[in-house]
Each structure stands twice: as structure tokens, then as C-alpha cells.
PDB file of C-alpha atoms in Angstrom:
ATOM      1  CA  GLU A   1       3.463 -24.449  14.614  1.00 91.00           C
ATOM      2  CA  VAL A   2       1.911 -23.650  11.253  1.00 92.00           C
ATOM      3  CA  GLN A   3       3.778 -25.495   8.535  1.00 96.00           C
ATOM      4  CA  LEU A   4       3.600 -27.110   5.128  1.00 97.00           C
ATOM      5  CA  VAL A   5       5.603 -30.282   4.631  1.00 98.00           C
ATOM      6  CA  GLN A   6       6.321 -31.232   1.043  1.00 98.00           C
ATOM      7  CA  SER A   7       7.184 -34.665  -0.336  1.00 98.00           C
ATOM      8  CA  GLY A   8      10.736 -35.547  -1.249  1.00 97.00           C
ATOM      9  CA  ALA A   9      12.782 -35.020  -4.376  1.00 98.00           C
ATOM     10  CA  GLU A  10      11.809 -36.934  -7.499  1.00 98.00           C
ATOM     11  CA  VAL A  11      13.792 -38.137 -10.508  1.00 98.00           C
ATOM     12  CA  LYS A  12      11.643 -39.225 -13.431  1.00 98.00           C
ATOM     13  CA  LYS A  13      11.880 -40.010 -17.121  1.00 98.00           C
ATOM     14  CA  PRO A  14      10.036 -38.077 -19.841  1.00 98.00           C
ATOM     15  CA  GLY A  15       6.523 -39.415 -20.330  1.00 98.00           C
ATOM     16  CA  GLU A  16       6.174 -40.691 -16.756  1.00 98.00           C
ATOM     17  CA  SER A  17       3.467 -39.499 -14.383  1.00 98.00           C
ATOM     18  CA  LEU A  18       4.059 -37.864 -11.012  1.00 98.00           C
ATOM     19  CA  LYS A  19       2.075 -36.605  -8.020  1.00 98.00           C
ATOM     20  CA  ILE A  20       3.797 -34.521  -5.336  1.00 98.00           C
ATOM     21  CA  SER A  21       2.238 -33.534  -2.039  1.00 98.00           C
ATOM     22  CA  CYS A  22       2.049 -30.731   0.495  1.00 98.00           C
ATOM     23  CA  LYS A  23       0.705 -31.509   3.984  1.00 98.00           C
ATOM     24  CA  GLY A  24      -0.526 -28.697   6.178  1.00 96.00           C
ATOM     25  CA  SER A  25      -0.527 -28.697   9.955  1.00 94.00           C
ATOM     26  CA  GLY A  26      -1.054 -26.285  12.817  1.00 91.00           C
ATOM     27  CA  TYR A  27      -3.968 -24.467  11.195  1.00 91.00           C
ATOM     28  CA  SER A  28      -7.419 -25.040   9.705  1.00 92.00           C
ATOM     29  CA  PHE A  29      -6.443 -26.590   6.372  1.00 93.00           C
ATOM     30  CA  THR A  30      -9.868 -26.074   4.810  1.00 92.00           C
ATOM     31  CA  SER A  31      -9.996 -22.350   5.557  1.00 92.00           C
ATOM     32  CA  TYR A  32      -7.052 -21.071   3.529  1.00 94.00           C
ATOM     33  CA  TRP A  33      -6.151 -21.402  -0.128  1.00 95.00           C
ATOM     34  CA  ILE A  34      -2.982 -23.241  -1.126  1.00 97.00           C
ATOM     35  CA  GLY A  35      -1.025 -22.381  -4.228  1.00 96.00           C
ATOM     36  CA  TRP A  36       1.741 -24.068  -6.191  1.00 98.00           C
ATOM     37  CA  VAL A  37       4.732 -22.124  -7.482  1.00 98.00           C
ATOM     38  CA  ARG A  38       7.322 -23.276 -10.013  1.00 98.00           C
ATOM     39  CA  GLN A  39      10.933 -22.134  -9.989  1.00 98.00           C
ATOM     40  CA  MET A  40      12.993 -23.423 -12.892  1.00 98.00           C
ATOM     41  CA  PRO A  41      16.756 -23.653 -12.338  1.00 97.00           C
ATOM     42  CA  GLY A  42      18.223 -20.178 -11.917  1.00 96.00           C
ATOM     43  CA  LYS A  43      14.915 -18.501 -12.750  1.00 97.00           C
ATOM     44  CA  GLY A  44      12.135 -16.582 -11.037  1.00 97.00           C
ATOM     45  CA  LEU A  45       8.865 -17.588  -9.414  1.00 97.00           C
ATOM     46  CA  GLU A  46       5.724 -18.557 -11.355  1.00 97.00           C
ATOM     47  CA  TRP A  47       2.294 -19.221  -9.890  1.00 96.00           C
ATOM     48  CA  MET A  48       0.833 -22.411 -11.325  1.00 96.00           C
ATOM     49  CA  GLY A  49      -2.549 -22.369  -9.634  1.00 96.00           C
ATOM     50  CA  ILE A  50      -4.395 -22.356  -6.357  1.00 96.00           C
ATOM     51  CA  ILE A  51      -6.966 -24.507  -4.592  1.00 97.00           C
ATOM     52  CA  TYR A  52      -9.328 -23.787  -1.740  1.00 96.00           C
ATOM     53  CA  PRO A  53      -9.412 -27.102   0.159  1.00 95.00           C
ATOM     54  CA  GLY A  54     -12.752 -26.323   1.787  1.00 93.00           C
ATOM     55  CA  ASP A  55     -14.657 -26.788  -1.488  1.00 93.00           C
ATOM     56  CA  SER A  56     -11.839 -27.800  -3.881  1.00 93.00           C
ATOM     57  CA  ASP A  57     -12.392 -24.670  -5.975  1.00 95.00           C
ATOM     58  CA  THR A  58      -9.306 -24.618  -8.228  1.00 96.00           C
ATOM     59  CA  ARG A  59      -7.890 -21.903 -10.466  1.00 95.00           C
ATOM     60  CA  TYR A  60      -4.989 -22.345 -12.879  1.00 95.00           C
ATOM     61  CA  SER A  61      -2.656 -19.764 -14.345  1.00 93.00           C
ATOM     62  CA  PRO A  62      -3.116 -19.718 -18.140  1.00 90.00           C
ATOM     63  CA  SER A  63       0.380 -21.087 -18.759  1.00 92.00           C
ATOM     64  CA  PHE A  64      -0.334 -24.174 -16.679  1.00 95.00           C
ATOM     65  CA  GLN A  65      -3.985 -24.871 -17.541  1.00 95.00           C
ATOM     66  CA  GLY A  66      -4.183 -28.380 -18.980  1.00 96.00           C
ATOM     67  CA  GLN A  67      -0.537 -29.109 -18.121  1.00 97.00           C
ATOM     68  CA  VAL A  68      -0.970 -30.069 -14.461  1.00 98.00           C
ATOM     69  CA  THR A  69      -3.732 -30.989 -12.036  1.00 98.00           C
ATOM     70  CA  ILE A  70      -4.060 -29.481  -8.572  1.00 98.00           C
ATOM     71  CA  SER A  71      -6.148 -31.299  -5.990  1.00 97.00           C
ATOM     72  CA  ALA A  72      -6.584 -31.624  -2.245  1.00 97.00           C
ATOM     73  CA  ASP A  73      -7.707 -34.226   0.266  1.00 96.00           C
ATOM     74  CA  LYS A  74      -9.038 -32.307   3.238  1.00 94.00           C
ATOM     75  CA  SER A  75      -9.389 -35.490   5.304  1.00 95.00           C
ATOM     76  CA  ILE A  76      -5.596 -35.665   5.517  1.00 96.00           C
ATOM     77  CA  SER A  77      -4.874 -31.919   5.102  1.00 96.00           C
ATOM     78  CA  THR A  78      -2.875 -32.503   1.947  1.00 97.00           C
ATOM     79  CA  ALA A  79      -2.695 -30.727  -1.391  1.00 98.00           C
ATOM     80  CA  TYR A  80      -1.306 -32.286  -4.539  1.00 98.00           C
ATOM     81  CA  LEU A  81       0.268 -31.302  -7.825  1.00 98.00           C
ATOM     82  CA  GLN A  82       0.314 -33.909 -10.546  1.00 98.00           C
ATOM     83  CA  TRP A  83       1.475 -34.465 -14.093  1.00 98.00           C
ATOM     84  CA  SER A  84       0.241 -37.191 -16.438  1.00 98.00           C
ATOM     85  CA  SER A  85       3.221 -37.047 -18.799  1.00 97.00           C
ATOM     86  CA  LEU A  86       6.365 -35.256 -17.683  1.00 98.00           C
ATOM     87  CA  LYS A  87       8.685 -33.362 -19.991  1.00 97.00           C
ATOM     88  CA  ALA A  88      12.295 -32.364 -19.490  1.00 98.00           C
ATOM     89  CA  SER A  89      11.076 -28.764 -19.222  1.00 97.00           C
ATOM     90  CA  ASP A  90       9.178 -29.695 -16.023  1.00 98.00           C
ATOM     91  CA  THR A  91      12.538 -29.914 -14.246  1.00 98.00           C
ATOM     92  CA  ALA A  92      12.216 -27.367 -11.455  1.00 98.00           C
ATOM     93  CA  MET A  93      11.689 -26.697  -7.780  1.00 98.00           C
ATOM     94  CA  TYR A  94       8.012 -26.687  -6.815  1.00 98.00           C
ATOM     95  CA  TYR A  95       6.784 -24.841  -3.742  1.00 98.00           C
ATOM     96  CA  CYS A  96       3.401 -24.909  -2.069  1.00 98.00           C
ATOM     97  CA  ALA A  97       2.250 -21.854  -0.173  1.00 97.00           C
ATOM     98  CA  ALA A  98      -0.761 -21.265   2.062  1.00 95.00           C
ATOM     99  CA  GLU A  99      -2.310 -17.823   1.826  1.00 87.00           C
ATOM    100  CA  GLY A 100       0.983 -16.607   0.394  1.00 86.00           C
ATOM    101  CA  HIS A 101       2.747 -16.459   3.727  1.00 89.00           C
ATOM    102  CA  VAL A 102       3.383 -20.042   4.820  1.00 94.00           C
ATOM    103  CA  TRP A 103       5.653 -21.865   2.424  1.00 97.00           C
ATOM    104  CA  GLY A 104       6.846 -25.418   2.121  1.00 97.00           C
ATOM    105  CA  LYS A 105      10.571 -26.038   1.673  1.00 98.00           C
ATOM    106  CA  GLY A 106      10.039 -27.161  -1.910  1.00 98.00           C
ATOM    107  CA  THR A 107      10.148 -30.380  -3.920  1.00 98.00           C
ATOM    108  CA  THR A 108      12.816 -30.780  -6.585  1.00 98.00           C
ATOM    109  CA  VAL A 109      11.597 -32.554  -9.705  1.00 98.00           C
ATOM    110  CA  THR A 110      14.180 -33.715 -12.237  1.00 98.00           C
ATOM    111  CA  VAL A 111      13.012 -35.120 -15.554  1.00 98.00           C
ATOM    112  CA  SER A 112      15.748 -36.709 -17.605  1.00 97.00           C
ATOM    113  CA  SER A 113      16.164 -39.659 -19.914  1.00 96.00           C
TER     114      SER A 113
ATOM    115  CA  ASP B   1      -2.519 -11.152 -17.860  1.00 87.00           C
ATOM    116  CA  ILE B   2      -1.262  -8.536 -15.445  1.00 93.00           C
ATOM    117  CA  VAL B   3       2.459  -8.041 -16.084  1.00 96.00           C
ATOM    118  CA  MET B   4       4.691  -6.960 -13.211  1.00 97.00           C
ATOM    119  CA  THR B   5       7.880  -5.107 -14.118  1.00 98.00           C
ATOM    120  CA  GLN B   6      10.613  -4.577 -11.543  1.00 98.00           C
ATOM    121  CA  THR B   7      13.538  -2.186 -11.708  1.00 98.00           C
ATOM    122  CA  PRO B   8      16.406  -2.468 -11.245  1.00 98.00           C
ATOM    123  CA  LEU B   9      17.057  -6.162 -11.822  1.00 98.00           C
ATOM    124  CA  SER B  10      20.133  -6.038  -9.631  1.00 98.00           C
ATOM    125  CA  LEU B  11      21.430  -3.847  -6.811  1.00 97.00           C
ATOM    126  CA  SER B  12      24.767  -3.675  -5.059  1.00 98.00           C
ATOM    127  CA  VAL B  13      24.519  -1.810  -1.755  1.00 97.00           C
ATOM    128  CA  THR B  14      26.975  -0.905   0.986  1.00 97.00           C
ATOM    129  CA  PRO B  15      25.815  -2.050   4.443  1.00 97.00           C
ATOM    130  CA  GLY B  16      24.017   0.739   6.243  1.00 97.00           C
ATOM    131  CA  GLN B  17      22.956   2.452   3.014  1.00 98.00           C
ATOM    132  CA  PRO B  18      19.366   2.565   1.716  1.00 98.00           C
ATOM    133  CA  ALA B  19      17.968   0.583  -1.186  1.00 98.00           C
ATOM    134  CA  SER B  20      14.844   0.962  -3.282  1.00 98.00           C
ATOM    135  CA  ILE B  21      13.079  -1.346  -5.740  1.00 98.00           C
ATOM    136  CA  SER B  22      10.311  -0.277  -8.092  1.00 98.00           C
ATOM    137  CA  CYS B  23       7.475  -2.473  -9.303  1.00 98.00           C
ATOM    138  CA  LYS B  24       4.993  -1.423 -11.968  1.00 98.00           C
ATOM    139  CA  SER B  25       1.895  -3.372 -12.928  1.00 98.00           C
ATOM    140  CA  SER B  26       0.253  -3.305 -16.352  1.00 97.00           C
ATOM    141  CA  GLN B  27      -3.163  -2.794 -14.727  1.00 96.00           C
ATOM    142  CA  SER B  28      -4.354  -1.195 -11.538  1.00 96.00           C
ATOM    143  CA  LEU B  29      -4.154  -3.514  -8.543  1.00 95.00           C
ATOM    144  CA  LEU B  30      -6.912  -1.642  -6.710  1.00 94.00           C
ATOM    145  CA  HIS B  31      -9.698  -4.156  -6.205  1.00 93.00           C
ATOM    146  CA  SER B  32     -13.385  -3.298  -5.981  1.00 93.00           C
ATOM    147  CA  ASP B  33     -13.197  -4.182  -2.274  1.00 93.00           C
ATOM    148  CA  GLY B  34     -10.920  -1.185  -1.747  1.00 94.00           C
ATOM    149  CA  LYS B  35      -7.770  -3.202  -1.116  1.00 95.00           C
ATOM    150  CA  THR B  36      -4.685  -3.179  -3.308  1.00 96.00           C
ATOM    151  CA  TYR B  37      -3.273  -6.674  -3.696  1.00 95.00           C
ATOM    152  CA  LEU B  38       0.448  -6.033  -4.016  1.00 97.00           C
ATOM    153  CA  TYR B  39       2.982  -8.038  -2.042  1.00 97.00           C
ATOM    154  CA  TRP B  40       6.751  -8.139  -1.618  1.00 98.00           C
ATOM    155  CA  TYR B  41       8.786 -11.274  -1.018  1.00 98.00           C
ATOM    156  CA  LEU B  42      12.439 -11.993  -0.339  1.00 98.00           C
ATOM    157  CA  GLN B  43      13.980 -15.276  -1.422  1.00 98.00           C
ATOM    158  CA  LYS B  44      17.259 -15.856   0.351  1.00 97.00           C
ATOM    159  CA  PRO B  45      19.719 -18.279  -1.261  1.00 95.00           C
ATOM    160  CA  GLY B  46      18.566 -21.887  -0.955  1.00 94.00           C
ATOM    161  CA  GLN B  47      15.319 -20.967   0.795  1.00 97.00           C
ATOM    162  CA  PRO B  48      11.652 -20.613  -0.141  1.00 97.00           C
ATOM    163  CA  PRO B  49      10.330 -17.059  -0.495  1.00 97.00           C
ATOM    164  CA  GLN B  50       9.337 -15.218   2.659  1.00 97.00           C
ATOM    165  CA  LEU B  51       6.619 -12.587   2.825  1.00 97.00           C
ATOM    166  CA  LEU B  52       7.831  -9.101   3.716  1.00 98.00           C
ATOM    167  CA  ILE B  53       4.971  -6.757   2.845  1.00 98.00           C
ATOM    168  CA  TYR B  54       1.291  -7.393   2.113  1.00 97.00           C
ATOM    169  CA  GLU B  55      -1.319  -5.101   0.566  1.00 97.00           C
ATOM    170  CA  VAL B  56       1.282  -2.508  -0.449  1.00 97.00           C
ATOM    171  CA  SER B  57       2.502  -1.275   2.911  1.00 98.00           C
ATOM    172  CA  ASN B  58       1.798  -3.721   5.745  1.00 97.00           C
ATOM    173  CA  ARG B  59       4.839  -5.429   7.211  1.00 98.00           C
ATOM    174  CA  PHE B  60       4.298  -9.125   7.849  1.00 96.00           C
ATOM    175  CA  SER B  61       4.873 -10.497  11.335  1.00 94.00           C
ATOM    176  CA  GLY B  62       8.528 -10.419  12.343  1.00 95.00           C
ATOM    177  CA  VAL B  63       9.714  -8.282   9.425  1.00 97.00           C
ATOM    178  CA  PRO B  64      12.148  -5.578  10.583  1.00 97.00           C
ATOM    179  CA  ASP B  65      10.913  -2.006  10.374  1.00 96.00           C
ATOM    180  CA  ARG B  66      13.765  -1.066   8.040  1.00 98.00           C
ATOM    181  CA  PHE B  67      11.542  -2.576   5.299  1.00 98.00           C
ATOM    182  CA  SER B  68       8.699  -0.407   4.033  1.00 98.00           C
ATOM    183  CA  GLY B  69       6.334  -0.513   1.097  1.00 98.00           C
ATOM    184  CA  SER B  70       4.449   2.260  -0.633  1.00 98.00           C
ATOM    185  CA  GLY B  71       2.535   3.060  -3.779  1.00 97.00           C
ATOM    186  CA  SER B  72      -0.883   2.847  -5.340  1.00 96.00           C
ATOM    187  CA  GLY B  73      -2.665   1.838  -8.509  1.00 95.00           C
ATOM    188  CA  THR B  74       0.110   0.592 -10.768  1.00 97.00           C
ATOM    189  CA  ASP B  75       3.302   1.974  -9.179  1.00 98.00           C
ATOM    190  CA  PHE B  76       4.866   0.513  -6.072  1.00 98.00           C
ATOM    191  CA  THR B  77       8.147   0.733  -4.179  1.00 98.00           C
ATOM    192  CA  LEU B  78       9.960  -1.361  -1.603  1.00 98.00           C
ATOM    193  CA  LYS B  79      12.488   0.515   0.483  1.00 98.00           C
ATOM    194  CA  ILE B  80      15.135  -0.761   2.850  1.00 98.00           C
ATOM    195  CA  SER B  81      16.259   2.093   5.058  1.00 98.00           C
ATOM    196  CA  ARG B  82      19.625   0.586   6.045  1.00 98.00           C
ATOM    197  CA  VAL B  83      20.723  -2.556   4.250  1.00 98.00           C
ATOM    198  CA  GLU B  84      22.195  -5.354   6.345  1.00 97.00           C
ATOM    199  CA  ALA B  85      24.149  -8.420   5.226  1.00 97.00           C
ATOM    200  CA  GLU B  86      21.153 -10.676   5.954  1.00 97.00           C
ATOM    201  CA  ASP B  87      19.065  -8.808   3.351  1.00 98.00           C
ATOM    202  CA  VAL B  88      20.934 -10.490   0.483  1.00 98.00           C
ATOM    203  CA  GLY B  89      18.716 -12.386  -1.930  1.00 98.00           C
ATOM    204  CA  VAL B  90      16.142 -11.852  -4.655  1.00 98.00           C
ATOM    205  CA  TYR B  91      13.182  -9.563  -4.064  1.00 98.00           C
ATOM    206  CA  TYR B  92       9.907 -10.174  -5.877  1.00 98.00           C
ATOM    207  CA  CYS B  93       6.774  -8.122  -6.107  1.00 98.00           C
ATOM    208  CA  MET B  94       3.591 -10.103  -6.646  1.00 96.00           C
ATOM    209  CA  GLN B  95      -0.026  -9.284  -7.417  1.00 95.00           C
ATOM    210  CA  SER B  96      -2.735 -11.646  -6.249  1.00 92.00           C
ATOM    211  CA  ILE B  97      -5.594 -10.524  -8.524  1.00 91.00           C
ATOM    212  CA  GLN B  98      -4.289 -12.796 -11.282  1.00 90.00           C
ATOM    213  CA  LEU B  99      -1.276 -14.210  -9.414  1.00 91.00           C
ATOM    214  CA  THR B 100       1.869 -13.066 -11.161  1.00 95.00           C
ATOM    215  CA  PHE B 101       5.324 -12.220  -9.853  1.00 96.00           C
ATOM    216  CA  GLY B 102       7.762  -9.636 -11.079  1.00 97.00           C
ATOM    217  CA  GLN B 103      11.049 -10.834 -12.587  1.00 97.00           C
ATOM    218  CA  GLY B 104      12.927 -10.376  -9.341  1.00 98.00           C
ATOM    219  CA  THR B 105      15.621  -7.965  -8.170  1.00 98.00           C
ATOM    220  CA  ARG B 106      18.879  -9.425  -6.901  1.00 98.00           C
ATOM    221  CA  LEU B 107      20.373  -7.549  -3.945  1.00 98.00           C
ATOM    222  CA  GLU B 108      24.038  -8.048  -3.133  1.00 98.00           C
ATOM    223  CA  ILE B 109      26.288  -6.429  -0.575  1.00 96.00           C
ATOM    224  CA  LYS B 110      29.259  -4.334  -1.700  1.00 94.00           C
TER     225      LYS B 110
END
């Protein structure tokens, strides 16, 4: 079965760092791009960026350039989304998606003092 | 940035009746490779989005044939021929040239 399994919910304080993960299985991880999508509470979907695990080519949406880092470790079929200094406004659900049609169940990130 | 504008933002439909959602892009989505990169997703409550339609009019695997997509260039439409209770949720159009979603259209059942 093709699936993406995301890491569990996180509760962090402003200023802390965070790295969440998305592990692919059931398909050739290096052959398909993986994207990250943000959904703030009660709001719509926003693409943050995508990575092609085969060569780690990464593209960011303008709104997220410099705010997050997307990476992948093809040896363990896992993509990552990380922040160096979280803000309260980073509170959201984060989804990974492979080729736009296989989606993880989402990781809830809550940033609160 | 390519801006995607959906109308209406909400729909209330009687089961068995049709529904239609419009999506307009600020630039043509026709790529130089001849494909048009417009997609439709449905996000049911509490779930991740699911792909319904890819490249304007192709139903994804397992999507019922009551869903259809049409359009070209900058104007696109998703149609549901006969709405069922399980179709409740938020529908998004999305373009993959610069990766942006529309605002979403909430479908509810009357």
C-alpha cells in the first residue's frame, strides 16, 4: 500500500525549533516529488514547498522562503519540514503529499507560551 | 503569483441535485508541454484533501463518475451531476505551475 506516515502532534513554545517528518512506503520514494501544505485553524490550504528526493531539488513558495527548511533523507524514505524559531502564527496542521495524490494524515503543530 | 479564485464560496444542495463550482486563474494554466495543470480536491471534515480531478478533466482512480471537470486556459469548472451526502466538505482547485490553491468552496447538504 502506498502511504505517507507523518510524525505525531507537537506542542512548542515560541522561539523553539522543530522538525517534523513524513515517511513514504509502498512506492519508489526517490521518483516522486513530495510537498508540504499548511492549513491554519479554520482556513484553507497553502503550499509551502516541494522537494524531489532523488536529487533533493527543493522549491519554496514565496510566502515560506526563508521561514522553513524542507529536506529529505532518501536512505530512510523520509521528508522533513523544519523551523529554527517557531512563532505562534505557525500553529497549524501540516500535511505532506506525494505527487499531489497521496497524502499523509497531517501533523498538528501548536505554538503557545 | 498565480491567483486562483473560486465561486461560490459556499453551496447548499439538495441530495440528487447538481452542483457546480467555478475556478478562475489569473494566468493561463496551459503549459508549454501542452498540458493544463489544474486539479480539484475535496477535503472532507477531519481528513486530508483527496484528489478528484487532475489536468482539468481526468478523474482520479476511484472517483465516482458523477464528478467531472472541464475548462481551459484560465476558466475551469467542477460539476457534480447528483450530489450525495458523502460529498460534503470543502472543494479546492489547485494549479501546479506555481502551486497555489483556490480559497475553497464549502458544500453542505440541504
